[in-house]
Short mmCIF file of N, CA, C and O in Angstrom, two decimals:
data_model
loop_
_atom_site.label_atom_id
_atom_site.label_comp_id
_atom_site.label_asym_id
_atom_site.label_seq_id
_atom_site.Cartn_x
_atom_site.Cartn_y
_atom_site.Cartn_z
N UNK A 845 4.48 50.39 1.15
CA UNK A 845 4.69 49.21 2.08
C UNK A 845 6.08 49.15 2.37
O UNK A 845 7.12 49.19 1.70
N UNK A 846 6.43 48.73 3.67
CA UNK A 846 7.76 48.53 4.29
C UNK A 846 8.29 47.09 3.73
O UNK A 846 7.48 46.40 3.02
N UNK A 847 9.36 46.75 3.74
CA UNK A 847 9.96 45.49 3.34
C UNK A 847 9.39 44.32 4.26
O UNK A 847 8.83 44.48 5.16
N UNK A 848 9.31 43.30 3.46
CA UNK A 848 8.64 42.13 4.29
C UNK A 848 9.40 40.78 3.72
O UNK A 848 10.21 40.95 2.83
N UNK A 849 9.08 39.77 4.30
CA UNK A 849 9.72 38.40 3.91
C UNK A 849 8.76 37.73 3.00
O UNK A 849 7.48 37.69 3.21
N UNK A 850 9.26 36.64 2.26
CA UNK A 850 8.28 35.99 1.33
C UNK A 850 9.07 34.57 0.94
O UNK A 850 10.31 34.65 0.90
N UNK A 851 8.39 33.51 1.23
CA UNK A 851 8.93 32.17 0.88
C UNK A 851 7.92 31.63 0.08
O UNK A 851 6.66 31.51 0.25
N UNK A 852 8.23 30.90 -1.06
CA UNK A 852 7.55 30.29 -2.20
C UNK A 852 8.15 28.89 -2.41
O UNK A 852 9.36 28.77 -2.50
N UNK A 853 7.30 27.88 -2.72
CA UNK A 853 7.72 26.72 -3.21
C UNK A 853 7.03 26.53 -4.61
O UNK A 853 6.00 26.70 -4.89
N UNK A 854 7.98 26.16 -5.62
CA UNK A 854 7.52 25.80 -6.91
C UNK A 854 7.73 24.44 -7.39
O UNK A 854 8.77 23.77 -6.96
N UNK A 855 7.09 23.87 -8.11
CA UNK A 855 7.22 22.53 -8.84
C UNK A 855 8.64 22.69 -9.70
O UNK A 855 8.54 23.62 -10.62
N UNK A 856 9.56 21.86 -9.55
CA UNK A 856 10.77 22.03 -10.23
C UNK A 856 10.73 21.89 -11.65
O UNK A 856 11.51 22.32 -12.50
N UNK A 857 9.73 21.05 -12.14
CA UNK A 857 9.74 20.82 -13.59
C UNK A 857 8.62 21.72 -14.25
O UNK A 857 9.18 22.42 -15.22
N UNK A 858 7.44 21.96 -13.74
CA UNK A 858 6.52 22.98 -14.56
C UNK A 858 6.79 24.34 -14.01
O UNK A 858 6.20 25.27 -14.69
N UNK A 859 7.31 24.63 -12.95
CA UNK A 859 7.60 25.93 -12.39
C UNK A 859 6.22 26.57 -11.60
O UNK A 859 6.11 27.71 -11.22
N UNK A 860 5.20 25.65 -11.68
CA UNK A 860 3.97 26.17 -10.99
C UNK A 860 4.07 26.38 -9.49
O UNK A 860 4.87 25.71 -8.93
N UNK A 861 3.55 27.46 -8.95
CA UNK A 861 3.50 27.78 -7.43
C UNK A 861 2.70 26.79 -6.74
O UNK A 861 1.67 26.39 -7.09
N UNK A 862 3.54 26.14 -5.81
CA UNK A 862 2.85 24.98 -5.11
C UNK A 862 2.30 25.71 -3.75
O UNK A 862 1.21 25.26 -3.27
N UNK A 863 3.00 26.41 -3.08
CA UNK A 863 2.50 27.23 -1.93
C UNK A 863 3.55 28.35 -1.68
O UNK A 863 4.49 28.59 -2.18
N UNK A 864 2.96 29.44 -0.93
CA UNK A 864 3.86 30.63 -0.66
C UNK A 864 3.45 31.12 0.79
O UNK A 864 2.13 30.77 1.16
N UNK A 865 4.32 31.72 1.57
CA UNK A 865 3.98 32.26 2.77
C UNK A 865 4.57 33.64 2.85
O UNK A 865 5.69 34.00 2.30
N UNK A 866 3.96 34.73 3.48
CA UNK A 866 4.50 36.03 3.62
C UNK A 866 4.71 36.17 5.14
O UNK A 866 4.18 35.82 5.96
N UNK A 867 6.02 36.88 5.52
CA UNK A 867 6.38 37.06 6.86
C UNK A 867 6.70 38.65 6.97
O UNK A 867 6.97 39.42 6.08
N UNK A 868 6.48 39.16 8.24
CA UNK A 868 6.56 40.67 8.51
C UNK A 868 7.96 41.08 8.15
O UNK A 868 8.20 42.15 7.67
N UNK A 869 8.94 40.11 8.51
CA UNK A 869 10.30 40.41 8.13
C UNK A 869 11.12 39.27 7.39
O UNK A 869 10.60 38.15 7.44
N UNK A 870 11.95 39.51 6.48
CA UNK A 870 12.56 38.41 5.75
C UNK A 870 13.48 37.74 6.70
O UNK A 870 14.21 38.19 7.50
N UNK A 871 13.54 36.33 6.42
CA UNK A 871 14.56 35.63 7.25
C UNK A 871 15.87 36.11 6.79
O UNK A 871 16.21 36.46 5.74
N UNK A 872 16.89 36.04 7.75
CA UNK A 872 18.35 36.56 7.47
C UNK A 872 19.21 35.29 7.50
O UNK A 872 20.41 35.70 7.59
N UNK A 873 18.72 34.15 7.46
CA UNK A 873 19.58 32.97 7.56
C UNK A 873 19.12 32.04 6.51
O UNK A 873 18.24 32.11 5.87
N UNK A 874 20.13 31.07 6.29
CA UNK A 874 19.82 30.08 5.38
C UNK A 874 18.83 28.98 5.93
O UNK A 874 18.84 28.83 7.16
N UNK A 875 18.14 28.34 5.05
CA UNK A 875 17.02 27.42 5.39
C UNK A 875 17.70 26.11 5.02
O UNK A 875 18.52 25.96 4.34
N UNK A 876 17.09 25.08 5.59
CA UNK A 876 17.42 23.55 5.24
C UNK A 876 16.26 22.84 5.00
O UNK A 876 15.17 22.80 5.77
N UNK A 877 16.13 22.02 3.95
CA UNK A 877 15.06 20.99 3.78
C UNK A 877 15.85 19.59 3.94
O UNK A 877 16.91 19.36 3.36
N UNK A 878 15.10 18.72 4.65
CA UNK A 878 15.51 17.33 4.85
C UNK A 878 14.93 16.56 3.83
O UNK A 878 13.78 16.60 3.08
N UNK A 879 15.49 15.17 3.65
CA UNK A 879 14.98 14.10 2.89
C UNK A 879 13.45 13.81 3.13
O UNK A 879 12.79 13.30 2.36
N UNK A 880 13.13 14.04 4.42
CA UNK A 880 11.74 13.79 4.90
C UNK A 880 10.74 14.90 4.72
O UNK A 880 9.69 14.83 5.31
N UNK A 881 11.21 15.92 3.80
CA UNK A 881 10.16 17.06 3.39
C UNK A 881 9.94 17.94 4.64
O UNK A 881 8.89 18.51 4.77
N UNK A 882 10.99 18.08 5.58
CA UNK A 882 10.75 19.30 6.45
C UNK A 882 11.72 20.24 6.25
O UNK A 882 12.87 20.23 5.94
N UNK A 883 11.04 21.43 6.09
CA UNK A 883 11.74 22.74 5.83
C UNK A 883 11.99 23.56 7.20
O UNK A 883 10.89 23.92 7.61
N UNK A 884 13.27 23.88 7.51
CA UNK A 884 13.50 24.49 8.56
C UNK A 884 13.86 26.04 8.28
O UNK A 884 14.76 26.30 7.45
N UNK A 885 13.12 26.88 8.98
CA UNK A 885 13.44 28.28 8.64
C UNK A 885 13.70 29.08 9.87
O UNK A 885 12.94 29.15 10.74
N UNK A 886 14.82 29.67 9.84
CA UNK A 886 15.38 30.49 11.03
C UNK A 886 14.98 31.92 10.85
O UNK A 886 15.35 32.45 9.78
N UNK A 887 14.09 32.48 11.70
CA UNK A 887 13.64 33.79 11.54
C UNK A 887 14.61 34.98 12.20
O UNK A 887 15.02 34.71 13.22
N UNK A 888 14.61 36.04 11.74
CA UNK A 888 15.27 37.11 12.36
C UNK A 888 14.69 37.57 13.62
O UNK A 888 15.31 38.13 14.56
N UNK A 889 13.38 37.36 13.81
CA UNK A 889 12.77 37.59 15.06
C UNK A 889 12.94 36.67 16.30
O UNK A 889 12.35 36.67 17.53
N UNK A 890 13.83 35.54 16.03
CA UNK A 890 14.20 34.60 17.03
C UNK A 890 13.38 33.28 16.92
O UNK A 890 13.71 32.26 17.48
N UNK A 891 12.39 33.35 16.14
CA UNK A 891 11.50 32.10 15.98
C UNK A 891 12.27 31.27 15.03
O UNK A 891 12.77 31.44 14.04
N UNK A 892 12.26 29.89 15.38
CA UNK A 892 12.74 28.88 14.44
C UNK A 892 11.40 27.86 14.18
O UNK A 892 10.75 27.35 15.07
N UNK A 893 11.42 27.61 12.79
CA UNK A 893 10.07 27.01 12.34
C UNK A 893 10.47 25.92 11.50
O UNK A 893 11.39 25.74 10.72
N UNK A 894 9.72 24.84 11.74
CA UNK A 894 9.79 23.67 10.92
C UNK A 894 8.26 23.60 10.04
O UNK A 894 7.31 23.64 10.60
N UNK A 895 8.41 23.59 8.74
CA UNK A 895 7.40 23.45 7.89
C UNK A 895 7.43 22.08 7.08
O UNK A 895 8.35 21.74 6.83
N UNK A 896 6.20 21.75 6.84
CA UNK A 896 6.04 20.49 5.77
C UNK A 896 6.47 21.25 4.37
O UNK A 896 5.70 22.25 3.82
N UNK A 897 7.66 20.69 3.83
CA UNK A 897 8.00 21.28 2.35
C UNK A 897 7.01 21.05 1.48
O UNK A 897 6.96 21.84 0.21
N UNK A 898 6.03 20.06 1.54
CA UNK A 898 5.15 19.83 0.45
C UNK A 898 3.99 20.78 0.34
O UNK A 898 3.40 21.12 -0.69
N UNK A 899 3.68 21.43 1.56
CA UNK A 899 2.44 22.28 1.54
C UNK A 899 2.52 23.61 2.22
O UNK A 899 1.68 24.51 2.34
N UNK A 900 3.74 23.74 2.92
CA UNK A 900 4.16 25.12 3.60
C UNK A 900 3.38 25.03 5.08
O UNK A 900 3.62 26.15 5.72
N UNK A 901 2.84 24.14 5.57
CA UNK A 901 2.13 24.27 6.88
C UNK A 901 3.19 24.08 7.78
O UNK A 901 3.94 23.32 7.86
N UNK A 902 2.99 24.87 9.04
CA UNK A 902 3.71 24.84 10.13
C UNK A 902 3.59 23.40 11.10
O UNK A 902 2.60 23.15 11.29
N UNK A 903 4.84 22.77 11.21
CA UNK A 903 4.68 21.56 12.06
C UNK A 903 5.17 21.76 13.34
O UNK A 903 4.91 21.15 14.36
N UNK A 904 6.01 22.88 13.67
CA UNK A 904 6.64 23.18 14.80
C UNK A 904 7.38 24.51 14.92
O UNK A 904 7.82 24.98 13.86
N UNK A 905 7.34 25.15 16.09
CA UNK A 905 7.98 26.49 16.01
C UNK A 905 8.39 26.56 17.54
O UNK A 905 7.86 25.99 18.41
N UNK A 906 9.67 27.32 17.56
CA UNK A 906 10.25 27.48 18.92
C UNK A 906 10.91 28.94 18.73
O UNK A 906 11.54 29.33 17.89
N UNK A 907 10.80 29.77 19.89
CA UNK A 907 11.45 31.04 20.04
C UNK A 907 12.68 30.92 20.65
O UNK A 907 12.80 30.57 21.83
N UNK A 908 13.85 31.05 19.87
CA UNK A 908 15.15 30.92 20.50
C UNK A 908 15.60 32.35 21.22
O UNK A 908 16.61 32.34 21.92
N UNK A 909 14.92 33.32 21.29
CA UNK A 909 15.17 34.61 21.89
C UNK A 909 16.20 35.49 21.24
O UNK A 909 16.43 36.63 21.68
N UNK A 910 16.88 34.83 20.29
CA UNK A 910 17.90 35.64 19.50
C UNK A 910 17.59 35.68 18.01
O UNK A 910 17.18 34.59 17.51
N UNK A 911 17.83 36.60 17.31
CA UNK A 911 17.82 36.56 15.80
C UNK A 911 18.69 35.46 15.26
O UNK A 911 19.66 34.97 15.93
N UNK A 912 18.38 34.98 14.06
CA UNK A 912 19.07 33.96 13.38
C UNK A 912 19.67 34.74 12.15
O UNK A 912 18.96 35.33 11.23
N UNK A 913 21.07 34.52 11.96
CA UNK A 913 21.77 34.99 10.81
C UNK A 913 22.62 33.83 10.29
O UNK A 913 23.08 33.94 9.10
N UNK A 914 22.82 32.85 11.05
CA UNK A 914 23.50 31.67 10.57
C UNK A 914 22.60 30.60 10.03
O UNK A 914 21.44 30.50 10.11
N UNK A 915 23.19 29.70 9.45
CA UNK A 915 22.42 28.63 8.64
C UNK A 915 22.06 27.43 9.61
O UNK A 915 22.52 27.29 10.75
N UNK A 916 21.37 26.59 9.08
CA UNK A 916 20.85 25.38 9.66
C UNK A 916 21.60 24.14 9.25
O UNK A 916 21.88 24.07 8.16
N UNK A 917 21.95 23.20 10.00
CA UNK A 917 22.50 21.92 9.73
C UNK A 917 21.66 20.82 10.44
O UNK A 917 20.99 20.99 11.29
N UNK A 918 21.76 19.70 9.76
CA UNK A 918 21.31 18.40 10.50
C UNK A 918 22.35 17.33 10.39
O UNK A 918 23.23 17.50 9.55
N UNK A 919 22.43 16.56 11.45
CA UNK A 919 23.44 15.50 11.44
C UNK A 919 22.89 14.35 12.35
O UNK A 919 21.76 14.43 12.99
N UNK A 920 23.44 13.24 12.25
CA UNK A 920 23.13 11.99 13.10
C UNK A 920 24.30 11.63 13.97
O UNK A 920 25.54 11.70 13.51
N UNK A 921 23.95 11.16 15.09
CA UNK A 921 24.87 10.55 16.20
C UNK A 921 24.22 9.58 16.99
O UNK A 921 23.27 9.70 17.52
N UNK A 922 24.95 8.34 17.10
CA UNK A 922 24.60 7.33 17.94
C UNK A 922 23.16 7.10 17.49
O UNK A 922 22.13 6.71 18.41
N UNK A 923 22.73 7.00 16.23
CA UNK A 923 21.48 6.60 15.69
C UNK A 923 20.32 7.52 15.98
O UNK A 923 19.21 7.23 15.60
N UNK A 924 20.61 8.62 16.24
CA UNK A 924 19.65 9.84 16.63
C UNK A 924 19.89 11.01 15.61
O UNK A 924 21.08 11.31 15.43
N UNK A 925 18.92 11.67 15.14
CA UNK A 925 19.09 12.58 14.18
C UNK A 925 18.87 14.03 15.03
O UNK A 925 17.90 14.17 15.76
N UNK A 926 19.68 14.95 14.52
CA UNK A 926 19.61 16.32 15.29
C UNK A 926 19.46 17.47 14.28
O UNK A 926 19.96 17.36 13.19
N UNK A 927 19.04 18.53 14.62
CA UNK A 927 19.08 19.88 13.77
C UNK A 927 19.58 20.86 14.72
O UNK A 927 19.24 21.10 15.84
N UNK A 928 20.57 21.66 14.08
CA UNK A 928 21.32 22.66 14.80
C UNK A 928 21.14 23.98 14.15
O UNK A 928 21.17 24.03 12.84
N UNK A 929 21.09 25.20 14.83
CA UNK A 929 20.70 26.43 14.25
C UNK A 929 21.74 27.53 15.01
O UNK A 929 21.81 27.31 16.19
N UNK A 930 22.22 28.33 14.32
CA UNK A 930 23.03 29.39 15.13
C UNK A 930 22.01 30.51 15.40
O UNK A 930 21.46 30.94 14.45
N UNK A 931 22.09 30.90 16.61
CA UNK A 931 21.13 32.03 17.07
C UNK A 931 22.22 33.18 17.47
O UNK A 931 23.21 33.11 18.16
N UNK A 932 21.91 34.67 17.05
CA UNK A 932 22.65 35.72 17.18
C UNK A 932 23.04 36.35 15.87
O UNK A 932 22.93 35.61 14.87
N UNK A 933 23.42 37.63 15.95
CA UNK A 933 23.66 38.21 14.68
C UNK A 933 24.75 39.42 14.77
O UNK A 933 24.90 39.81 15.93
N UNK A 934 25.00 39.92 13.77
CA UNK A 934 25.96 40.98 13.63
C UNK A 934 25.24 42.30 13.89
O UNK A 934 24.10 42.46 13.81
N UNK A 935 26.18 43.33 14.30
CA UNK A 935 25.56 44.69 14.48
C UNK A 935 25.00 45.30 13.45
O UNK A 935 24.23 46.00 13.41
N UNK A 936 25.67 45.00 12.41
CA UNK A 936 25.13 45.63 11.03
C UNK A 936 23.80 45.12 10.77
O UNK A 936 22.96 46.09 10.36
N UNK A 937 23.52 43.91 10.80
CA UNK A 937 22.17 43.43 10.30
C UNK A 937 21.17 43.77 11.45
O UNK A 937 20.12 44.07 11.27
N UNK A 938 21.52 43.73 12.71
CA UNK A 938 20.69 44.19 13.88
C UNK A 938 20.39 45.64 13.51
O UNK A 938 19.08 45.94 13.86
N UNK A 939 21.19 46.53 13.14
CA UNK A 939 20.97 47.79 13.09
C UNK A 939 19.98 48.09 11.88
O UNK A 939 18.87 48.78 12.08
N UNK A 940 20.08 47.31 10.83
CA UNK A 940 19.14 47.40 9.71
C UNK A 940 17.83 47.01 10.04
O UNK A 940 16.74 47.67 9.65
N UNK A 941 17.54 45.92 10.73
CA UNK A 941 16.38 45.39 11.19
C UNK A 941 15.65 46.37 12.10
O UNK A 941 14.48 46.68 12.06
N UNK A 942 16.40 46.91 12.99
CA UNK A 942 15.79 47.82 14.09
C UNK A 942 15.38 49.13 13.35
O UNK A 942 14.48 49.50 13.74
N UNK A 943 16.11 49.69 12.32
CA UNK A 943 15.64 50.79 11.58
C UNK A 943 14.38 50.47 10.81
O UNK A 943 13.46 51.31 10.82
N UNK A 944 14.24 49.45 10.32
CA UNK A 944 13.00 49.12 9.51
C UNK A 944 11.83 48.74 10.56
O UNK A 944 10.64 49.13 10.15
N UNK A 945 12.00 47.97 11.52
CA UNK A 945 10.90 47.44 12.15
C UNK A 945 10.83 47.61 13.77
O UNK A 945 10.03 47.22 14.38
N UNK A 946 11.93 48.37 14.14
CA UNK A 946 11.87 48.58 15.58
C UNK A 946 12.04 47.26 16.50
O UNK A 946 12.94 46.66 16.32
N UNK A 947 11.05 47.01 17.49
CA UNK A 947 11.01 45.98 18.27
C UNK A 947 10.51 44.75 17.59
O UNK A 947 9.75 44.95 16.75
N UNK A 948 11.09 43.50 17.97
CA UNK A 948 12.07 43.22 19.01
C UNK A 948 13.44 43.59 18.62
O UNK A 948 14.46 43.27 19.48
N UNK A 949 13.84 43.94 17.45
CA UNK A 949 15.03 44.05 16.97
C UNK A 949 16.02 45.11 17.66
O UNK A 949 17.21 44.93 17.85
N UNK A 950 15.47 46.10 18.01
CA UNK A 950 16.11 47.16 18.56
C UNK A 950 16.69 46.90 19.99
O UNK A 950 17.87 47.32 20.38
N UNK A 951 16.18 45.96 20.63
CA UNK A 951 16.72 45.46 21.98
C UNK A 951 17.40 44.17 21.86
O UNK A 951 17.79 43.71 22.94
N UNK A 952 17.44 43.68 20.77
CA UNK A 952 18.17 42.15 20.76
C UNK A 952 19.71 42.34 20.74
O UNK A 952 20.18 43.33 19.98
N UNK A 953 20.29 41.68 21.48
CA UNK A 953 21.76 41.87 21.57
C UNK A 953 22.45 41.48 20.22
O UNK A 953 21.98 40.50 19.65
N UNK A 954 23.45 42.19 19.87
CA UNK A 954 24.25 41.85 18.65
C UNK A 954 25.68 41.41 19.01
O UNK A 954 26.58 41.36 18.06
N UNK A 955 25.94 41.19 20.23
CA UNK A 955 27.29 40.89 20.69
C UNK A 955 27.44 39.38 21.39
O UNK A 955 28.09 39.12 22.22
N UNK A 956 26.34 38.54 20.99
CA UNK A 956 26.32 37.28 21.67
C UNK A 956 25.75 36.23 20.67
O UNK A 956 25.21 36.72 19.53
N UNK A 957 25.98 34.94 20.74
CA UNK A 957 25.48 33.93 20.03
C UNK A 957 25.33 32.59 20.66
O UNK A 957 26.04 32.42 21.63
N UNK A 958 24.60 31.91 19.91
CA UNK A 958 24.56 30.41 20.56
C UNK A 958 24.34 29.44 19.54
O UNK A 958 23.87 29.73 18.40
N UNK A 959 24.93 28.19 19.83
CA UNK A 959 24.47 27.03 18.90
C UNK A 959 23.39 26.27 19.54
O UNK A 959 23.64 25.73 20.67
N UNK A 960 22.18 26.12 18.96
CA UNK A 960 21.06 25.60 19.71
C UNK A 960 20.75 24.23 18.78
O UNK A 960 20.72 24.29 17.51
N UNK A 961 20.59 23.10 19.47
CA UNK A 961 20.54 21.91 18.89
C UNK A 961 19.20 21.37 19.34
O UNK A 961 18.87 21.06 20.63
N UNK A 962 18.50 20.62 18.54
CA UNK A 962 17.24 19.95 18.83
C UNK A 962 17.40 18.37 18.29
O UNK A 962 17.82 18.28 17.17
N UNK A 963 16.86 17.57 19.09
CA UNK A 963 16.68 16.04 18.68
C UNK A 963 15.44 16.03 17.87
O UNK A 963 14.41 16.39 18.21
N UNK A 964 15.56 15.25 16.86
CA UNK A 964 14.31 15.03 16.01
C UNK A 964 13.61 13.85 16.60
O UNK A 964 14.43 12.81 16.77
N UNK A 965 12.39 13.68 16.43
CA UNK A 965 11.69 12.40 17.02
C UNK A 965 11.96 11.30 16.15
O UNK A 965 12.26 11.45 14.95
#
């Protein structure tokens, strides 16, 4: 079996598995969980996903068109909360993903990047 991605949540006291998800590729970026139990997962294939941290169900997803290798932040300005993610990645990471999985990684640019910001409802 080729490499794959895996994400699991465990009860911090008992260590009991609460939920888990498997992905075709491992995320290459840091995730973020909010106080409101939203887990933001930036994927290597360009998808940016919000999960319910309590059960792992997808709440929202958006394809940014570029891989994610940077982390996620959240901040508030003028009474509104935002989540920001860096899209784009290094040539070294792009090459490794392209060798393992081919497309879309083989044709993703590795010389560009974006900071993408979303307003939270």
